[in-house]
Amino acid sequence: MNLSATRCSQRHRFRSLREVMAKASPLRSGDCLAGLAAATEAERIAARWVLADLPLRSFLEEPLVPYEDDEVTRWIIDSHDPAAFAPVSAMTVGEFRDWLLGPDATTTALSNLAPGLTPEMVAAVSKIMRNQDLLLVARRCEVVTRFRNTLGLRGHLAVRLQPNHPTDDPAGIVAGVIDGLMLGAGDAVIGINPASDSISDLVRLQQVLADVIQRGNIPTQTCVLAHVTNTMQAMALGAPVDLVFQSIAGTEAANRAFGIDLKLLDEAHAMAQSLRRGTLGQQLMYFETGQGSALSANAHHEVDQQTCEARAYAVARRYQPLLVNTVVGFIGPEYLYDGKQIIRAGLEDHFCGKLLGLPMGCDICYTNHAEADQDDMDNLMVLLASAGLNFLIGVPGADDIMLNYQSTSFHDALVLREMLGLRRAPEFDAWLQQMDLADTQGRLYPSTRPTQLPSLLWSLPETA
């Protein structure tokens, strides 16, 4: 395998495929922190030149994280589908890029190809693509999932309604839910990040959310984003769990830092499946990821953060999840320094996830100490929505008062719907019409119009 290139009369040599991948990545602070980034732009271009000429099959022959050391690698290699891979198996990374941008890469072709691609392959090709390339290919992908409604249809955009509260107060949470519903949000999931790790609080919050959607007969799903072990305990106590949530990463060691492994996720998935709470389908796992998580746990095996992130999507793919989202700017400027790096990472993550057959969403967000602002998030949300994003996050005022970071609001989703003609999940759209909140085109009626929704949902259950 040739891992050298001569550019501008200067010869660059790379010691391994892992080093080529890292140095081909666009500049980001996390790779600099890890000592993996290219030292100069000339070295970065040389690495991309080498990468473009490498056969795709190289990633099957030389795992970036050793097979014997890592269960994620073993899953990636053992679950690889050679028949699905066959149409592109003779291609180099550069030839694969050209094919993806050509007319043969149709929605059907990409769907059929997904089981034959590994995370390293899609990460590699993303490194030699411009932003517009990532947008075009991701837009061609369509990944549809179902639990109580239908998500991911072309021309649709869903919203996770995120009514977090700093003390898990049920009244505050329900008020946030009503606010979001009246602004047409909540079709992806009504999902709370709990402030407490208490199992009794977790069960109580599950019951509050279940009561709300039962009172309103709302065609959506709920989730309390607790650690998977806590959710399993809640299910054992009879809590009405719809979706099982977990943060995941791209190496065994990083997942261990999260307190999980594949066996544990298998058990949680089977336990939730046995509840049979879905009406249209049983895709019930909800995963969140983010570039830098493996590095922050010192569990990256000298693999660049974007490739580690793509490997997390292999973990997600194992469970055919309802929702996957990259919380793109949440980990902080140590990993994605500014708006430019956050935007690029969001486009990469969405592209890689979609190409691997995942229902990708994005928490388009940043922390207050990053060199980014809401204008950067506006840019990213328009780019991702144009590229066929399955869902984004809706937070009252775009400011999460419990997690203390900046995200996107219910109103932001309305802007995207008007600009790009995007609809909600069809069952949820029909419900909004039934509740006299929206017309047949999905446009919300003025807020002054009377509605029964607040009085219908406001009564809290005794468990609150």
Coordinates of C-alpha atoms in Angstrom, one line a residue:
M1 CA 0.0 0.0 0.0
N2 CA 1.6 3.3 -1.1
L3 CA 1.3 5.8 1.8
S4 CA 3.5 8.6 0.3
A5 CA 2.9 11.5 -1.9
T6 CA 4.9 14.3 -3.5
R7 CA 3.3 17.7 -3.6
C8 CA 5.0 21.0 -4.5
S9 CA 8.4 19.2 -4.6
Q10 CA 8.0 18.0 -1.0
R11 CA 7.6 14.4 -0.2
H12 CA 5.2 13.3 2.5
R13 CA 5.3 9.8 4.1
F14 CA 2.7 8.4 6.4
R15 CA 3.3 5.5 8.7
S16 CA -0.1 3.9 8.6
L17 CA -3.7 4.1 7.3
R18 CA -4.7 5.5 10.6
E19 CA -2.2 8.4 10.2
V20 CA -3.4 9.1 6.6
M21 CA -7.0 9.3 7.9
A22 CA -6.1 11.7 10.7
K23 CA -4.0 14.0 8.6
A24 CA -6.6 14.1 5.8
S25 CA -9.2 15.5 8.1
P26 CA -10.2 19.1 7.9
L27 CA -8.6 21.1 10.7
R28 CA -10.3 20.8 14.1
S29 CA -9.2 21.5 17.6
G30 CA -9.7 18.0 18.9
D31 CA -7.3 16.4 16.5
C32 CA -4.8 19.1 17.3
L33 CA -5.2 18.4 21.0
A34 CA -4.6 14.7 20.4
G35 CA -1.5 15.4 18.3
L36 CA -3.0 13.8 15.2
A37 CA -3.7 16.7 12.9
A38 CA -1.7 17.6 9.8
A39 CA 1.1 20.1 10.7
T40 CA 0.5 22.1 7.5
E41 CA -2.1 22.5 4.8
A42 CA 0.4 21.0 2.4
E43 CA 0.6 17.8 4.5
R44 CA -3.2 17.7 4.8
I45 CA -3.6 17.9 1.0
A46 CA -0.9 15.2 0.6
A47 CA -2.8 12.9 2.9
R48 CA -6.0 13.4 1.0
W49 CA -4.1 12.7 -2.3
V50 CA -2.9 9.4 -0.8
L51 CA -6.3 8.6 0.7
A52 CA -8.1 9.1 -2.6
D53 CA -5.9 6.5 -4.3
L54 CA -6.4 3.8 -1.6
P55 CA -8.8 0.9 -2.4
L56 CA -12.0 0.9 -0.3
R57 CA -11.2 -2.7 0.7
S58 CA -8.1 -1.4 2.5
F59 CA -10.4 -0.7 5.5
L60 CA -11.4 -4.3 5.7
E61 CA -7.8 -5.5 5.5
E62 CA -6.3 -3.0 7.9
P63 CA -8.7 -2.1 10.8
L64 CA -7.8 1.2 12.4
V65 CA -8.6 -0.2 15.8
P66 CA -7.3 -3.8 16.2
Y67 CA -9.9 -6.6 15.8
E68 CA -8.7 -8.5 18.8
D69 CA -8.8 -5.4 21.1
D70 CA -12.2 -3.9 20.3
E71 CA -15.7 -5.3 20.1
V72 CA -16.9 -2.4 17.9
T73 CA -14.2 -3.4 15.3
R74 CA -15.3 -7.0 15.6
W75 CA -18.9 -6.0 15.0
I76 CA -18.0 -3.8 12.0
I77 CA -16.0 -6.6 10.4
D78 CA -18.3 -9.5 11.3
S79 CA -21.5 -7.7 10.2
H80 CA -20.0 -6.5 6.8
D81 CA -22.2 -7.6 3.9
P82 CA -19.9 -8.5 0.9
A83 CA -22.8 -8.8 -1.5
A84 CA -24.0 -5.3 -0.8
F85 CA -20.4 -4.1 -1.1
A86 CA -19.8 -5.7 -4.4
P87 CA -20.9 -2.8 -6.7
V88 CA -18.1 -0.6 -5.2
S89 CA -15.6 -3.2 -4.0
A90 CA -13.1 -2.5 -6.8
M91 CA -13.1 1.2 -6.3
T92 CA -10.6 3.5 -4.7
V93 CA -11.8 6.1 -2.2
G94 CA -11.6 8.8 -4.9
E95 CA -13.5 6.7 -7.4
F96 CA -16.1 6.1 -4.8
R97 CA -16.5 9.8 -4.3
D98 CA -17.0 10.2 -8.0
W99 CA -19.6 7.4 -8.1
L100 CA -21.5 9.0 -5.1
L101 CA -21.7 12.3 -7.0
G102 CA -22.8 10.6 -10.3
P103 CA -26.2 9.6 -11.6
D104 CA -25.9 5.9 -10.5
A105 CA -26.0 6.8 -6.8
T106 CA -29.8 6.9 -6.6
T107 CA -31.8 6.6 -3.4
T108 CA -32.4 2.9 -4.0
A109 CA -28.8 2.2 -4.9
L110 CA -27.6 4.0 -1.7
S111 CA -30.0 2.1 0.5
N112 CA -28.9 -1.2 -1.0
L113 CA -25.2 -0.3 -0.6
A114 CA -25.4 0.8 3.1
P115 CA -24.9 -2.7 4.6
G116 CA -21.7 -3.1 2.5
L117 CA -20.1 0.1 3.8
T118 CA -18.0 0.3 6.9
P119 CA -17.8 3.5 9.0
E120 CA -14.1 3.9 8.0
M121 CA -15.1 3.9 4.3
V122 CA -17.6 6.6 4.7
A123 CA -15.4 8.7 7.0
A124 CA -12.6 8.3 4.4
V125 CA -14.7 9.5 1.4
S126 CA -16.1 12.4 3.5
K127 CA -12.5 13.7 4.0
I128 CA -12.1 14.3 0.3
M129 CA -15.5 15.9 -0.2
R130 CA -16.5 19.6 -0.2
N131 CA -19.5 20.7 1.9
Q132 CA -21.7 20.8 -1.2
D133 CA -20.7 17.1 -1.9
L134 CA -21.8 16.1 1.6
L135 CA -25.1 17.9 1.2
L136 CA -25.9 16.4 -2.2
V137 CA -25.2 12.8 -1.3
A138 CA -27.0 13.0 2.0
R139 CA -30.0 14.4 0.3
R140 CA -30.2 11.4 -1.9
C141 CA -30.5 9.1 1.1
E142 CA -33.9 8.3 2.6
V143 CA -34.1 6.4 5.9
V144 CA -37.6 5.9 7.2
T145 CA -38.4 4.7 10.7
R146 CA -41.6 4.0 12.7
F147 CA -42.8 3.7 16.2
R148 CA -46.1 5.6 16.7
N149 CA -45.6 7.7 13.6
T150 CA -43.5 7.8 10.4
L151 CA -40.2 9.6 10.4
G152 CA -37.7 10.3 7.7
L153 CA -39.9 10.6 4.6
R154 CA -38.5 12.8 1.9
G155 CA -39.7 16.4 2.2
H156 CA -40.3 16.0 5.9
L157 CA -38.5 17.3 9.0
A158 CA -39.4 16.2 12.6
V159 CA -38.6 18.0 15.8
R160 CA -37.6 16.5 19.2
L161 CA -39.6 18.5 21.8
Q162 CA -37.1 19.0 24.6
P163 CA -38.9 20.5 27.7
N164 CA -36.0 20.1 30.2
H165 CA -36.4 21.6 33.7
P166 CA -33.6 22.2 36.2
T167 CA -35.5 20.5 39.0
D168 CA -37.5 18.0 37.0
D169 CA -40.7 19.8 38.0
P170 CA -43.7 18.2 36.3
A171 CA -45.6 21.4 36.0
G172 CA -42.6 23.1 34.3
I173 CA -42.1 20.1 32.0
V174 CA -45.8 19.9 30.9
A175 CA -45.8 23.7 30.3
G176 CA -42.8 23.2 28.0
V177 CA -44.6 20.3 26.2
I178 CA -47.7 22.4 25.6
D179 CA -45.6 25.3 24.3
G180 CA -43.9 23.0 21.9
L181 CA -47.0 21.2 20.7
M182 CA -48.8 24.5 20.0
L183 CA -45.8 25.5 17.8
G184 CA -46.1 22.2 15.9
A185 CA -43.1 20.5 17.5
G186 CA -42.8 17.0 19.0
D187 CA -43.2 14.5 16.2
A188 CA -39.7 13.0 16.5
V189 CA -40.1 12.5 20.3
I190 CA -41.0 14.3 23.5
G191 CA -37.7 13.8 25.3
I192 CA -36.5 15.0 28.7
N193 CA -32.9 15.1 29.9
P194 CA -33.5 14.4 33.6
A195 CA -31.7 16.5 36.2
S196 CA -31.8 13.6 38.7
D197 CA -30.4 10.0 38.5
S198 CA -33.1 8.8 40.9
I199 CA -35.0 5.7 39.6
S200 CA -38.2 6.9 41.3
D201 CA -37.9 10.3 39.6
L202 CA -37.3 8.5 36.3
V203 CA -40.4 6.4 36.7
R204 CA -42.4 9.5 37.7
L205 CA -41.2 11.4 34.6
Q206 CA -42.0 8.5 32.3
Q207 CA -45.5 8.5 33.7
V208 CA -46.0 12.2 33.3
L209 CA -45.0 12.0 29.6
A210 CA -47.2 8.9 29.0
D211 CA -50.1 10.6 30.6
V212 CA -49.7 13.7 28.4
I213 CA -49.7 11.8 25.1
Q214 CA -52.6 9.6 26.3
R215 CA -54.7 12.6 27.3
G216 CA -54.1 14.3 24.0
N217 CA -54.1 11.1 21.9
I218 CA -50.8 12.4 20.4
P219 CA -49.2 10.2 17.7
T220 CA -45.7 10.5 19.0
Q221 CA -43.3 8.8 21.4
T222 CA -41.7 9.7 24.7
C223 CA -38.2 9.3 26.2
V224 CA -36.5 10.2 29.4
L225 CA -32.8 10.3 28.4
A226 CA -31.4 8.4 31.4
H227 CA -28.6 6.0 31.4
V228 CA -29.7 2.7 29.9
T229 CA -29.2 0.8 33.1
N230 CA -31.6 3.2 34.9
T231 CA -34.1 2.8 32.1
M232 CA -33.9 -1.0 32.4
Q233 CA -34.7 -0.7 36.1
A234 CA -37.6 1.6 35.3
M235 CA -39.0 -1.0 32.8
A236 CA -38.6 -3.7 35.5
L237 CA -40.8 -1.5 37.8
G238 CA -43.5 -1.2 35.1
A239 CA -42.7 2.3 33.8
P240 CA -44.3 3.1 30.5
V241 CA -41.0 3.3 28.5
D242 CA -41.4 4.0 24.8
L243 CA -37.8 4.7 23.6
V244 CA -34.5 3.5 25.2
F245 CA -31.8 6.2 25.1
Q246 CA -28.1 5.9 25.4
S247 CA -25.0 8.0 24.5
I248 CA -22.6 5.8 22.4
A249 CA -19.1 6.1 21.1
G250 CA -17.0 4.4 18.4
T251 CA -14.6 2.3 20.5
E252 CA -15.1 -0.4 23.1
A253 CA -13.1 1.6 25.6
A254 CA -15.1 4.8 25.1
N255 CA -18.3 2.9 25.5
R256 CA -17.0 1.4 28.7
A257 CA -16.4 5.0 29.9
F258 CA -20.1 5.5 29.3
G259 CA -20.8 2.4 31.4
I260 CA -22.1 0.3 28.5
D261 CA -21.1 -2.5 26.1
L262 CA -22.9 -4.3 23.2
K263 CA -24.2 -7.0 25.5
L264 CA -25.9 -4.5 27.8
L265 CA -27.4 -2.7 24.8
D266 CA -28.6 -6.0 23.4
E267 CA -30.4 -6.7 26.8
A268 CA -32.0 -3.3 26.9
H269 CA -33.2 -3.5 23.3
A270 CA -34.8 -6.9 23.9
M271 CA -36.4 -5.8 27.1
A272 CA -38.0 -2.7 25.4
Q273 CA -39.1 -4.8 22.4
S274 CA -41.0 -7.1 24.8
L275 CA -43.2 -4.2 25.9
R276 CA -44.6 -3.8 22.3
R277 CA -45.6 -0.2 22.9
G278 CA -45.2 0.9 19.2
T279 CA -48.3 1.0 17.1
L280 CA -46.7 1.4 13.6
G281 CA -43.4 -0.2 14.3
Q282 CA -41.0 -1.3 17.0
Q283 CA -37.9 0.8 16.2
L284 CA -37.3 2.1 19.7
M285 CA -33.7 2.9 20.4
Y286 CA -32.6 6.5 20.6
F287 CA -28.8 7.2 20.4
E288 CA -26.8 10.4 20.7
T289 CA -23.2 10.8 19.6
G290 CA -20.7 13.6 19.2
Q291 CA -17.2 14.1 17.8
G292 CA -14.6 14.1 20.6
S293 CA -16.3 11.7 23.0
A294 CA -13.7 8.9 22.4
L295 CA -10.8 11.4 22.8
S296 CA -12.3 12.9 25.9
A297 CA -12.2 9.4 27.5
N298 CA -8.6 8.8 26.2
A299 CA -10.1 5.9 24.3
H300 CA -9.5 6.9 20.7
H301 CA -6.6 4.5 19.8
E302 CA -4.9 7.4 17.9
V303 CA -7.8 7.5 15.5
D304 CA -9.1 11.0 14.5
Q305 CA -12.3 12.2 16.1
Q306 CA -14.4 12.2 13.0
T307 CA -13.6 8.6 12.2
C308 CA -14.3 7.6 15.8
E309 CA -17.7 9.3 15.4
A310 CA -18.5 7.4 12.3
R311 CA -17.6 4.1 14.1
A312 CA -20.3 5.0 16.7
Y313 CA -22.8 4.8 13.9
A314 CA -21.9 1.1 13.5
V315 CA -23.0 0.6 17.1
A316 CA -26.3 2.4 16.4
R317 CA -26.9 0.4 13.2
R318 CA -26.8 -2.9 15.2
Y319 CA -30.2 -1.9 16.7
Q320 CA -32.1 -0.3 13.8
P321 CA -32.9 2.7 15.9
L322 CA -35.8 5.1 15.5
L323 CA -33.6 8.2 16.1
V324 CA -29.8 9.0 16.0
N325 CA -28.5 12.4 16.5
T326 CA -25.1 14.0 16.7
V327 CA -25.0 16.6 19.4
V328 CA -22.5 18.4 17.3
G329 CA -21.2 21.3 19.3
F330 CA -22.0 20.2 22.9
I331 CA -18.7 18.8 23.9
G332 CA -17.0 22.2 23.5
P333 CA -14.3 24.2 21.8
E334 CA -11.6 21.7 22.9
Y335 CA -12.9 19.4 20.1
L336 CA -14.7 21.8 17.7
Y337 CA -13.3 25.2 18.2
D338 CA -15.6 27.6 16.3
G339 CA -18.6 27.9 14.1
K340 CA -16.7 26.8 10.9
Q341 CA -15.6 23.5 12.6
I342 CA -19.0 22.9 14.1
I343 CA -20.7 23.4 10.7
R344 CA -18.3 21.1 8.9
A345 CA -18.6 18.4 11.6
G346 CA -22.4 18.5 11.4
L347 CA -22.4 18.0 7.7
E348 CA -19.9 15.2 8.0
D349 CA -21.8 13.4 10.7
H350 CA -25.1 13.6 8.8
F351 CA -23.5 12.4 5.6
C352 CA -21.8 9.5 7.2
G353 CA -24.8 8.4 9.2
K354 CA -27.2 8.6 6.3
L355 CA -24.7 6.7 4.0
L356 CA -24.6 3.9 6.6
G357 CA -28.4 3.7 6.6
L358 CA -29.2 5.6 9.9
P359 CA -32.1 8.0 10.6
M360 CA -29.8 11.0 11.4
G361 CA -30.8 14.1 13.2
C362 CA -28.7 16.8 14.7
D363 CA -28.7 18.9 17.9
I364 CA -27.4 22.0 16.2
C365 CA -25.8 23.5 19.2
Y366 CA -22.8 25.2 20.8
T367 CA -21.5 25.9 24.3
N368 CA -21.2 29.5 25.5
H369 CA -17.3 29.3 25.6
A370 CA -17.0 28.3 21.9
E371 CA -16.2 30.7 19.2
A372 CA -19.7 30.4 17.7
D373 CA -23.0 32.1 17.8
Q374 CA -26.6 31.6 16.8
D375 CA -25.9 32.9 13.2
D376 CA -23.6 29.9 12.8
M377 CA -26.4 27.6 14.0
D378 CA -28.8 29.3 11.6
N379 CA -26.4 28.5 8.8
L380 CA -26.0 24.8 9.8
M381 CA -29.7 24.2 10.3
V382 CA -30.5 25.5 6.8
L383 CA -27.7 23.4 5.3
L384 CA -28.8 20.2 7.1
A385 CA -32.5 20.7 6.4
S386 CA -31.6 21.1 2.7
A387 CA -29.7 17.9 2.9
G388 CA -32.6 15.9 4.2
L389 CA -32.1 15.9 8.0
N390 CA -34.5 13.6 9.7
F391 CA -35.0 15.7 12.8
L392 CA -33.6 18.5 14.9
I393 CA -34.0 19.7 18.5
G394 CA -36.7 22.2 19.7
V395 CA -35.9 24.0 23.0
P396 CA -38.0 26.9 24.3
G397 CA -36.1 30.0 23.1
A398 CA -33.2 27.8 21.9
D399 CA -31.7 28.1 25.4
D400 CA -31.7 24.9 27.5
I401 CA -32.1 26.1 31.1
M402 CA -31.1 22.7 32.5
L403 CA -28.1 21.7 30.3
N404 CA -27.0 25.3 29.9
Y405 CA -26.2 25.3 26.2
Q406 CA -27.6 26.9 23.1
S407 CA -29.6 24.9 20.6
T408 CA -32.5 25.5 18.2
S409 CA -36.0 26.5 19.0
F410 CA -39.5 25.6 18.0
H411 CA -39.6 28.8 15.9
D412 CA -36.5 27.8 14.0
A413 CA -38.2 24.7 12.7
L414 CA -41.1 26.9 11.5
V415 CA -38.7 29.0 9.5
L416 CA -37.3 25.8 7.9
R417 CA -40.8 24.6 7.1
E418 CA -41.7 27.8 5.4
M419 CA -38.5 28.3 3.5
L420 CA -38.1 24.7 2.3
G421 CA -41.6 23.4 2.3
L422 CA -40.9 20.7 4.9
R423 CA -43.8 18.8 6.5
R424 CA -44.0 17.0 9.8
A425 CA -44.6 13.3 10.3
P426 CA -47.9 12.7 8.5
E427 CA -49.7 11.3 11.5
F428 CA -48.6 14.2 13.6
D429 CA -49.7 16.7 10.9
A430 CA -53.1 15.1 10.9
W431 CA -53.3 15.4 14.7
L432 CA -52.5 19.1 14.5
Q433 CA -55.4 19.6 12.1
Q434 CA -57.7 17.6 14.3
M435 CA -56.7 19.8 17.3
D436 CA -57.4 22.9 15.1
L437 CA -53.8 24.0 15.5
A438 CA -52.8 23.8 11.8
D439 CA -54.4 23.8 8.3
T440 CA -54.2 21.1 5.8
Q441 CA -50.9 22.4 4.5
G442 CA -49.4 22.2 8.0
R443 CA -49.3 25.9 8.6
L444 CA -50.1 26.9 12.1
Y445 CA -53.1 29.0 12.9
P446 CA -52.6 32.3 14.7
S447 CA -51.9 31.9 18.5
T448 CA -55.0 34.0 19.2
R449 CA -57.2 31.2 17.8
P450 CA -59.0 29.2 20.7
T451 CA -57.7 25.7 21.3
Q452 CA -58.6 23.0 23.8
L453 CA -55.0 21.7 24.0
P454 CA -53.8 23.4 27.2
S455 CA -56.8 22.5 29.2
L456 CA -56.7 18.9 27.8
L457 CA -53.1 18.3 28.9
W458 CA -52.7 20.5 31.9
S459 CA -54.1 18.2 34.6
L460 CA -51.1 16.3 36.1
P461 CA -51.3 12.7 37.2
E462 CA -51.2 11.8 40.9
T463 CA -47.7 10.5 40.5
A464 CA -46.5 14.1 39.7

